[in-house]
mmCIF file of N, CA and C and ligand atoms in Angstrom:
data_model
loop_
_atom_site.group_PDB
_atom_site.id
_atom_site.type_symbol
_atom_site.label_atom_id
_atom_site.label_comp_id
_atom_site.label_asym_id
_atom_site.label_seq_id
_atom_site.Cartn_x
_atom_site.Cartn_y
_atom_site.Cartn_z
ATOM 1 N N UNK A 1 -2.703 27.417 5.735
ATOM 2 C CA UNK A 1 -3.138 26.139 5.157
ATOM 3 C C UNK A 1 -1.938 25.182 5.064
ATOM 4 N N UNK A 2 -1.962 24.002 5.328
ATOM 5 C CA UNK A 2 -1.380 22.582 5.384
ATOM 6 C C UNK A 2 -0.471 22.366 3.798
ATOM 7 N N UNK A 3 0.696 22.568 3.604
ATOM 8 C CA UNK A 3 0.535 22.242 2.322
ATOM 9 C C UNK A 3 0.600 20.292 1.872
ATOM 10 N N UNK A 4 0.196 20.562 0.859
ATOM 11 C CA UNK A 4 -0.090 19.113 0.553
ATOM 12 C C UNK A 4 1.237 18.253 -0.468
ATOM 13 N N UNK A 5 1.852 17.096 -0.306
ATOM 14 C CA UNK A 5 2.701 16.933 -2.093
ATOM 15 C C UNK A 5 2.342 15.795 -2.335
ATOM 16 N N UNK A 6 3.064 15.486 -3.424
ATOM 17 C CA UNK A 6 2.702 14.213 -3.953
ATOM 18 C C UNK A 6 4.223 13.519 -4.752
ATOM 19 N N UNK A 7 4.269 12.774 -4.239
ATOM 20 C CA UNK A 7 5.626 11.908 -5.153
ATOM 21 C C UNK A 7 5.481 11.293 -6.274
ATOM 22 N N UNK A 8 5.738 11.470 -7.839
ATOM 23 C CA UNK A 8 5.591 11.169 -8.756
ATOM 24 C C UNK A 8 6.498 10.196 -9.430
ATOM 25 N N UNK A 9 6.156 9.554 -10.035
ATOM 26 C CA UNK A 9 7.359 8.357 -10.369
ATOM 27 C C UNK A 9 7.044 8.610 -11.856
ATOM 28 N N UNK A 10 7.976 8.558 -12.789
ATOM 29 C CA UNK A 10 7.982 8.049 -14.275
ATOM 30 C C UNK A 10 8.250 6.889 -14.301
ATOM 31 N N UNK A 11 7.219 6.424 -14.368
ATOM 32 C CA UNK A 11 7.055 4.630 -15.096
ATOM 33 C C UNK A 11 7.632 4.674 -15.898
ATOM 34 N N UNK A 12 8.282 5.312 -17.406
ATOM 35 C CA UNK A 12 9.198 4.910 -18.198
ATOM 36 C C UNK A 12 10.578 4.914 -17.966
ATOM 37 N N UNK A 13 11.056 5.703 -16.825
ATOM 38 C CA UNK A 13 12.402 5.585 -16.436
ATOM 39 C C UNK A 13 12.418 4.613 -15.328
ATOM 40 N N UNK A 14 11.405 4.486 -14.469
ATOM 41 C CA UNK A 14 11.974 3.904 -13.132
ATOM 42 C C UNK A 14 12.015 2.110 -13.225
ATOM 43 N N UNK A 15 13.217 1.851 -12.772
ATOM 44 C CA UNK A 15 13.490 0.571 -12.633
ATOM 45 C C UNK A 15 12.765 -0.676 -11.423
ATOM 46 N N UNK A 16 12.315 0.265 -10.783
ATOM 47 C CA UNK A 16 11.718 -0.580 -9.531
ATOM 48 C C UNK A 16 12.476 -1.282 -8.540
ATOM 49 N N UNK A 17 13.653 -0.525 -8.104
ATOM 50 C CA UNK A 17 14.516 -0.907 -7.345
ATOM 51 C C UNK A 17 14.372 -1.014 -6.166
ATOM 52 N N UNK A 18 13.366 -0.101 -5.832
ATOM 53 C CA UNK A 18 13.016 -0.248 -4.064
ATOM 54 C C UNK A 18 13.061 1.004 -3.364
ATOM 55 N N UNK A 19 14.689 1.349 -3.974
ATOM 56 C CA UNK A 19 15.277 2.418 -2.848
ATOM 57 C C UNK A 19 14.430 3.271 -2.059
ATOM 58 N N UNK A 20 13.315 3.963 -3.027
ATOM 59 C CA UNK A 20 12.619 5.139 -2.435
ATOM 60 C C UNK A 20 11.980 4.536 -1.475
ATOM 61 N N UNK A 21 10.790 3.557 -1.813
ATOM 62 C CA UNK A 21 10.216 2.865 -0.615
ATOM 63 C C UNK A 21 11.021 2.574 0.444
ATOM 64 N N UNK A 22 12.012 2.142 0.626
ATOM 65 C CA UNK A 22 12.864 1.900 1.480
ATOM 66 C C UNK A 22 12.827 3.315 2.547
ATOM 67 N N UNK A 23 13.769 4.339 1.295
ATOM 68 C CA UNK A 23 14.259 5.234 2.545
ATOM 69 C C UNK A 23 12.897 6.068 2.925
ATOM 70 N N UNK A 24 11.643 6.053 2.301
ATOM 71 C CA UNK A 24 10.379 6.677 2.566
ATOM 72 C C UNK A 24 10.991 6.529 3.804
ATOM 73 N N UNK A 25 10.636 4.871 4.134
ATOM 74 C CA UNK A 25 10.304 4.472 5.732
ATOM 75 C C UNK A 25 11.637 4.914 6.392
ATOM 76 N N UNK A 26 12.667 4.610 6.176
ATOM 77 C CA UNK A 26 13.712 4.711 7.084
ATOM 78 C C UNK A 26 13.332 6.199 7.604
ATOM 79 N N UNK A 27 13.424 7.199 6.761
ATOM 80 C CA UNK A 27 12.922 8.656 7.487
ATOM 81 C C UNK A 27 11.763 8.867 8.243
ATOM 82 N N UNK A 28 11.101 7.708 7.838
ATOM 83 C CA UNK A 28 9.965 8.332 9.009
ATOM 84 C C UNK A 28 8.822 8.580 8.144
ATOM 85 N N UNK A 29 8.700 8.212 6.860
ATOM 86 C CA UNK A 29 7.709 8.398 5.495
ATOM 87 C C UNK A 29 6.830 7.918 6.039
ATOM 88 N N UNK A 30 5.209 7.898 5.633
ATOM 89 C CA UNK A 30 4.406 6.447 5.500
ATOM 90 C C UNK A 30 3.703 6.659 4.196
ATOM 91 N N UNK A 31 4.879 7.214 3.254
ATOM 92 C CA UNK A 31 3.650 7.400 2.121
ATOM 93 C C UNK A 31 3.831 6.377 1.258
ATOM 94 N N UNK A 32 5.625 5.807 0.353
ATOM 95 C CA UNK A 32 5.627 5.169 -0.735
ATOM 96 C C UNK A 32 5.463 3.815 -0.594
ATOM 97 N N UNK A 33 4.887 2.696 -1.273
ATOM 98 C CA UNK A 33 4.440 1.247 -0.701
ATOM 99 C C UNK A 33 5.125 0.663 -2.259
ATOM 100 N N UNK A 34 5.364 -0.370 -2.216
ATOM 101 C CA UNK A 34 5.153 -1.448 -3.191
ATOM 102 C C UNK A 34 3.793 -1.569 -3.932
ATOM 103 N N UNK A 35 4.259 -1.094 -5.008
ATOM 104 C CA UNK A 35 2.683 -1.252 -6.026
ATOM 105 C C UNK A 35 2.745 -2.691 -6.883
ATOM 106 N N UNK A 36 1.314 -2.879 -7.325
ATOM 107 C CA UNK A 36 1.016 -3.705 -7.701
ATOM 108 C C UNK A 36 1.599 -3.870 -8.982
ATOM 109 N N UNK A 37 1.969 -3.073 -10.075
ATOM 110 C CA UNK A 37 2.676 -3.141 -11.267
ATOM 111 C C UNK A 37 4.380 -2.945 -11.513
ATOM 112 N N UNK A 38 3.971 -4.236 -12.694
ATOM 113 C CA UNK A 38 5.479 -4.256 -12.867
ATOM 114 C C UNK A 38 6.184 -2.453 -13.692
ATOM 115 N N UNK A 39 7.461 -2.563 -13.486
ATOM 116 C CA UNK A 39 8.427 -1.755 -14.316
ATOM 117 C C UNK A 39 8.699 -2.688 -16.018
ATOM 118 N N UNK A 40 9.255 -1.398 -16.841
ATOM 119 C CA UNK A 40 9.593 -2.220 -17.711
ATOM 120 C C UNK A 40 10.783 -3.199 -17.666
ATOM 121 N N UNK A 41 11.401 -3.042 -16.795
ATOM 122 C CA UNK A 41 12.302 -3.967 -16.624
ATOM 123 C C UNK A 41 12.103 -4.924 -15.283
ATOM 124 N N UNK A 42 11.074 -5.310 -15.441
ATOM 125 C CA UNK A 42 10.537 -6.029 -14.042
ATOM 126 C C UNK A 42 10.612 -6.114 -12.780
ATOM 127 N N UNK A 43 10.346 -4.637 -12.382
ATOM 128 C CA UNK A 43 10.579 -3.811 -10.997
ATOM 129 C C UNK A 43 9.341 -3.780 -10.520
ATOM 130 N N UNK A 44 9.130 -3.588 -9.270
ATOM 131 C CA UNK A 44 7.789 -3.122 -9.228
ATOM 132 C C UNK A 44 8.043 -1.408 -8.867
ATOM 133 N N UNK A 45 6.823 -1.366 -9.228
ATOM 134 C CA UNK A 45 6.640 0.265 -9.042
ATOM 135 C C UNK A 45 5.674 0.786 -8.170
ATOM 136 N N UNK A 46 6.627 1.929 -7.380
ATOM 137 C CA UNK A 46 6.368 2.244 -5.815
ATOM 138 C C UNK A 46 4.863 2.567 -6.570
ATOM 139 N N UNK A 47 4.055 2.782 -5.046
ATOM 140 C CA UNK A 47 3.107 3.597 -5.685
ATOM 141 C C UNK A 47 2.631 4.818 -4.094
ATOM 142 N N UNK A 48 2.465 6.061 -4.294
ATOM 143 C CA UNK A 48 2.385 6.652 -2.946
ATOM 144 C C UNK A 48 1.035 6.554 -2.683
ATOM 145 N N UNK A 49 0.456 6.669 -1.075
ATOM 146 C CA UNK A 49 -0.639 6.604 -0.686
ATOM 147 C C UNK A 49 -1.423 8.129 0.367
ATOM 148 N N UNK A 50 -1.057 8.848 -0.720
ATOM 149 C CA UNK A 50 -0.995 10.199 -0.238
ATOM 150 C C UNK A 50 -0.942 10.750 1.099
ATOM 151 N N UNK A 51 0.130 10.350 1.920
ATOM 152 C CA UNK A 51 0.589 10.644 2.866
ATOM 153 C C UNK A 51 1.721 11.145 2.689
ATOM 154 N N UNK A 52 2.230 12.166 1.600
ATOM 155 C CA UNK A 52 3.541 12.131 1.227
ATOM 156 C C UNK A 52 3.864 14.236 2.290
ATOM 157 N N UNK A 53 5.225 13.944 2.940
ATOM 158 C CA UNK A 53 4.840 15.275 3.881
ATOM 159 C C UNK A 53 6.065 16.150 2.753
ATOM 160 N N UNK A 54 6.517 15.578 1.479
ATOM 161 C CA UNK A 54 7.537 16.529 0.998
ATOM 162 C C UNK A 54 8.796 16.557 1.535
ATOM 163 N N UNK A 55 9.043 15.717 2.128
ATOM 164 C CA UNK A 55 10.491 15.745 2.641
ATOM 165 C C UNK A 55 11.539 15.536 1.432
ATOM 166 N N UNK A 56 11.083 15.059 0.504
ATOM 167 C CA UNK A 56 12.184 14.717 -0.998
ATOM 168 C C UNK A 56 13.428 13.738 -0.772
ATOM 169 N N UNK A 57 13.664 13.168 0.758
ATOM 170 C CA UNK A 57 14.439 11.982 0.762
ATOM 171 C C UNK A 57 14.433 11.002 -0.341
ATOM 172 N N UNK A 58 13.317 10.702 -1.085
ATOM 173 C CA UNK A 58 12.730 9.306 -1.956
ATOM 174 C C UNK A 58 13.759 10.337 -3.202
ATOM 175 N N UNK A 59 13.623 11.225 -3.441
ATOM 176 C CA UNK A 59 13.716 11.907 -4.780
ATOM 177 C C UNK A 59 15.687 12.119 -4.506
ATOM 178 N N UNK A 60 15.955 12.479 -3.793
ATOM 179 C CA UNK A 60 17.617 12.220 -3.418
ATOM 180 C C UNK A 60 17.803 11.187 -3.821
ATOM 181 N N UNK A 61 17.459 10.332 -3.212
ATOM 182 C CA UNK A 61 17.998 8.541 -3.225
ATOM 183 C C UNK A 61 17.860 8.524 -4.413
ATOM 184 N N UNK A 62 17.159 8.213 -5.661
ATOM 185 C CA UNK A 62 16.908 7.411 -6.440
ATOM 186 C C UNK A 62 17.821 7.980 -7.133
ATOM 187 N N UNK A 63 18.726 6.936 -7.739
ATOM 188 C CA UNK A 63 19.372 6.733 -8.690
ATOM 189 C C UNK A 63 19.661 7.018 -10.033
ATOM 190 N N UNK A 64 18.027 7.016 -10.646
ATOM 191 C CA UNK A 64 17.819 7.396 -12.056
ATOM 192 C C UNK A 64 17.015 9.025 -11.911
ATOM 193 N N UNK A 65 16.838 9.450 -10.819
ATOM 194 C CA UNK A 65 16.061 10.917 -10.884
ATOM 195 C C UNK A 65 14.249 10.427 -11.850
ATOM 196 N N UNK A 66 13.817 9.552 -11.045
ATOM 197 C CA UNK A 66 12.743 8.709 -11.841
ATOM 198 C C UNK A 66 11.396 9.215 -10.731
ATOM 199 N N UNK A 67 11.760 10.024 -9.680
ATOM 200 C CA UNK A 67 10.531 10.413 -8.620
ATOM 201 C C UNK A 67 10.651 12.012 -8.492
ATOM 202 N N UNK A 68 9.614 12.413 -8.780
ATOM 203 C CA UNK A 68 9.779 14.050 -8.344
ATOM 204 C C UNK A 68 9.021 14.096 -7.294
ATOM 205 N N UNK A 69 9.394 15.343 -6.446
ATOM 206 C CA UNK A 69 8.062 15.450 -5.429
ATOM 207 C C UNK A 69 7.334 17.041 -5.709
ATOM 208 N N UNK A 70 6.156 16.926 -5.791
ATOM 209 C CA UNK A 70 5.681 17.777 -6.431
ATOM 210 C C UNK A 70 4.762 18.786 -5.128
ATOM 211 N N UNK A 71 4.550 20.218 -5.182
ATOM 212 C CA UNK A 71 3.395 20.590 -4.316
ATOM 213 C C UNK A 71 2.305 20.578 -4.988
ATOM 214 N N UNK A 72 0.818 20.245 -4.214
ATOM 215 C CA UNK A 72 -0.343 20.027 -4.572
ATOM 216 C C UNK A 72 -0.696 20.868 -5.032
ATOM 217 N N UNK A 73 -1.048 21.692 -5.756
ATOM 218 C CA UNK A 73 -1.937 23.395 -5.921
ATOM 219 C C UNK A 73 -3.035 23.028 -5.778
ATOM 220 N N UNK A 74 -3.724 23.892 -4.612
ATOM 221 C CA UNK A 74 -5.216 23.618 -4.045
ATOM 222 C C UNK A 74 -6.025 24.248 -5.063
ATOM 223 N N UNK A 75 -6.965 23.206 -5.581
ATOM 224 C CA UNK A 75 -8.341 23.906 -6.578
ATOM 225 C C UNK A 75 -8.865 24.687 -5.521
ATOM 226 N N UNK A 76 -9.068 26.191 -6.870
ATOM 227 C CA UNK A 76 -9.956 27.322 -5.882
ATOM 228 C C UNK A 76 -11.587 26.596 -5.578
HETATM 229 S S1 SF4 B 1 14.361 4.662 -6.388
HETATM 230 FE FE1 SF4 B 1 13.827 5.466 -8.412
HETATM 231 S S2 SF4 B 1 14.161 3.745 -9.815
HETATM 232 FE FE2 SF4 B 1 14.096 2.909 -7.743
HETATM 233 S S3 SF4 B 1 11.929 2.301 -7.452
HETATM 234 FE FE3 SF4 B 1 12.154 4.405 -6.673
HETATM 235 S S4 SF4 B 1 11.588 5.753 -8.388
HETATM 236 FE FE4 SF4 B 1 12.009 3.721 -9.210
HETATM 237 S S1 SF4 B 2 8.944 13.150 -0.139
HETATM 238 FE FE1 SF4 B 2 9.345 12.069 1.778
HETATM 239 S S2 SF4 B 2 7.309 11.395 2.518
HETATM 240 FE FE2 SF4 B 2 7.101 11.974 0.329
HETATM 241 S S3 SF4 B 2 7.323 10.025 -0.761
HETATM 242 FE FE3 SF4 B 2 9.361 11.025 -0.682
HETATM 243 S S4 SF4 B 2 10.388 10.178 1.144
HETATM 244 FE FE4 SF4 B 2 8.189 9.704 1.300
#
């Protein structure tokens, strides 16, 4: 079976700097996008579009350790 992840952001830490979206793509991502909501400090905040393959580039980069990448656990 395929495994599945998901990139998680804490909205209370993350600043909305970009980076992850950024290097998503530079690697070859197509998962993290520019979301529609602000940060508390008036960032926007990535948001993923579950295309995320687990590579954890986004989760390196960031600065504040504000994205985890998580594996999916498939409901039985
Ligand atoms: S790199 Fe970190 S702080 Fe910057 S937008 Fe992504 S999750 Fe937020
Ligand atoms: S783990 Fe890789 S594919 Fe998933 S959001 Fe992070 S950089 Fe993008």
């Amino acid at each position: 079976m395929t495994k599945k992840f998901y990139a998680k952001v804490d909205e209370a830490t993350c600043k909305g700097c970009g980076i992850c979206v950024h290097i998503c793509e530079t690697k070859g991502g197509k998962n993290l996008k520019n979301g529609l909501k602000r940060t508390l400090l008036g960032g926007t905040l990535p948001e993923g579009a579950d295309k995320c393959t687990g590579c954890r580039w986004c989760e390196r980069y960031c600065p504040d350790f504000a994205i985890k990448v998580e594996e999916v656990t498939p409901v039985a």
